Amino acid sequence: MDKNVDFEQSLAQLEKTVSLLESGDELTLEESLKAFEDGIRFARLCRQTLDDAELRIQQLTEDGEEPFDGLKDEKLDQI
């Protein structure tokens, strides 16, 4: 699997793989196992990307500020 594949591509591939496995199409056992393995890889890549994003958000808000909180009431009074 290409490490440069972005989150959206990985998620789309995961959804496609899940649909294939759930569809009941006539896959051989070997094809089903291969699709399952691919799905696991895409799921792990998505999870890692989400974990990395969460860490970045935590690092950006370490100074105690609330993320996406908007202006506090006291700051609104000053405007």
One Martini backbone bead per residue (centre of mass of N, CA, C, O) as a GRO file, in nm:
protein
   79
    1MET     BB    1   0.097   0.035   0.022
    2ASP     BB    2   0.067   0.368  -0.015
    3LYS     BB    3   0.180   0.626   0.196
    4ASN     BB    4   0.048   0.872   0.005
    5VAL     BB    5  -0.222   0.811   0.087
    6ASP     BB    6  -0.502   0.953   0.165
    7PHE     BB    7  -0.770   0.959   0.364
    8GLU     BB    8  -0.995   0.967   0.148
    9GLN     BB    9  -0.890   0.726  -0.014
   10SER     BB   10  -0.894   0.519   0.214
   11LEU     BB   11  -1.194   0.543   0.282
   12ALA     BB   12  -1.301   0.465   0.002
   13GLN     BB   13  -1.168   0.185  -0.003
   14LEU     BB   14  -1.302   0.077   0.249
   15GLU     BB   15  -1.595   0.105   0.152
   16LYS     BB   16  -1.560  -0.076  -0.096
   17THR     BB   17  -1.473  -0.332   0.057
   18VAL     BB   18  -1.719  -0.362   0.237
   19SER     BB   19  -1.926  -0.382   0.009
   20LEU     BB   20  -1.810  -0.634  -0.121
   21LEU     BB   21  -1.840  -0.820   0.132
   22GLU     BB   22  -2.159  -0.755   0.178
   23SER     BB   23  -2.289  -0.836  -0.108
   24GLY     BB   24  -2.229  -1.151  -0.188
   25ASP     BB   25  -2.046  -1.192  -0.384
   26GLU     BB   26  -1.865  -1.419  -0.578
   27LEU     BB   27  -1.623  -1.507  -0.374
   28THR     BB   28  -1.356  -1.629  -0.293
   29LEU     BB   29  -1.178  -1.702  -0.030
   30GLU     BB   30  -0.923  -1.556  -0.126
   31GLU     BB   31  -1.064  -1.289  -0.205
   32SER     BB   32  -1.180  -1.230   0.075
   33LEU     BB   33  -0.912  -1.220   0.228
   34LYS     BB   34  -0.786  -0.993   0.064
   35ALA     BB   35  -1.005  -0.783   0.122
   36PHE     BB   36  -0.973  -0.788   0.427
   37GLU     BB   37  -0.678  -0.701   0.437
   38ASP     BB   38  -0.721  -0.433   0.296
   39GLY     BB   39  -0.922  -0.318   0.502
   40ILE     BB   40  -0.730  -0.318   0.742
   41ARG     BB   41  -0.522  -0.125   0.621
   42PHE     BB   42  -0.715   0.114   0.576
   43ALA     BB   43  -0.808   0.140   0.871
   44ARG     BB   44  -0.528   0.198   0.990
   45LEU     BB   45  -0.468   0.450   0.825
   46CYS     BB   46  -0.708   0.613   0.925
   47ARG     BB   47  -0.647   0.598   1.227
   48GLN     BB   48  -0.368   0.734   1.213
   49THR     BB   49  -0.463   1.000   1.092
   50LEU     BB   50  -0.656   1.072   1.326
   51ASP     BB   51  -0.446   1.063   1.552
   52ASP     BB   52  -0.264   1.285   1.433
   53ALA     BB   53  -0.479   1.507   1.436
   54GLU     BB   54  -0.533   1.503   1.740
   55LEU     BB   55  -0.245   1.576   1.825
   56ARG     BB   56  -0.232   1.849   1.684
   57ILE     BB   57  -0.462   1.977   1.842
   58GLN     BB   58  -0.337   1.944   2.121
   59GLN     BB   59  -0.080   2.112   2.059
   60LEU     BB   60  -0.238   2.379   1.979
   61THR     BB   61  -0.404   2.364   2.283
   62GLU     BB   62  -0.198   2.362   2.536
   63ASP     BB   63  -0.257   2.666   2.657
   64GLY     BB   64  -0.589   2.620   2.730
   65GLU     BB   65  -0.743   2.648   2.491
   66GLU     BB   66  -1.028   2.637   2.318
   67PRO     BB   67  -1.148   2.481   2.059
   68PHE     BB   68  -1.363   2.657   1.874
   69ASP     BB   69  -1.499   2.880   2.087
   70GLY     BB   70  -1.461   3.157   2.042
   71LEU     BB   71  -1.590   3.420   2.186
   72LYS     BB   72  -1.609   3.556   2.472
   73ASP     BB   73  -1.812   3.755   2.645
   74GLU     BB   74  -1.590   3.959   2.739
   75LYS     BB   75  -1.489   4.011   2.445
   76LEU     BB   76  -1.755   4.119   2.329
   77ASP     BB   77  -1.768   4.381   2.507
   78GLN     BB   78  -1.500   4.510   2.364
   79ILE     BB   79  -1.630   4.553   2.063
   0.00000   0.00000   0.00000
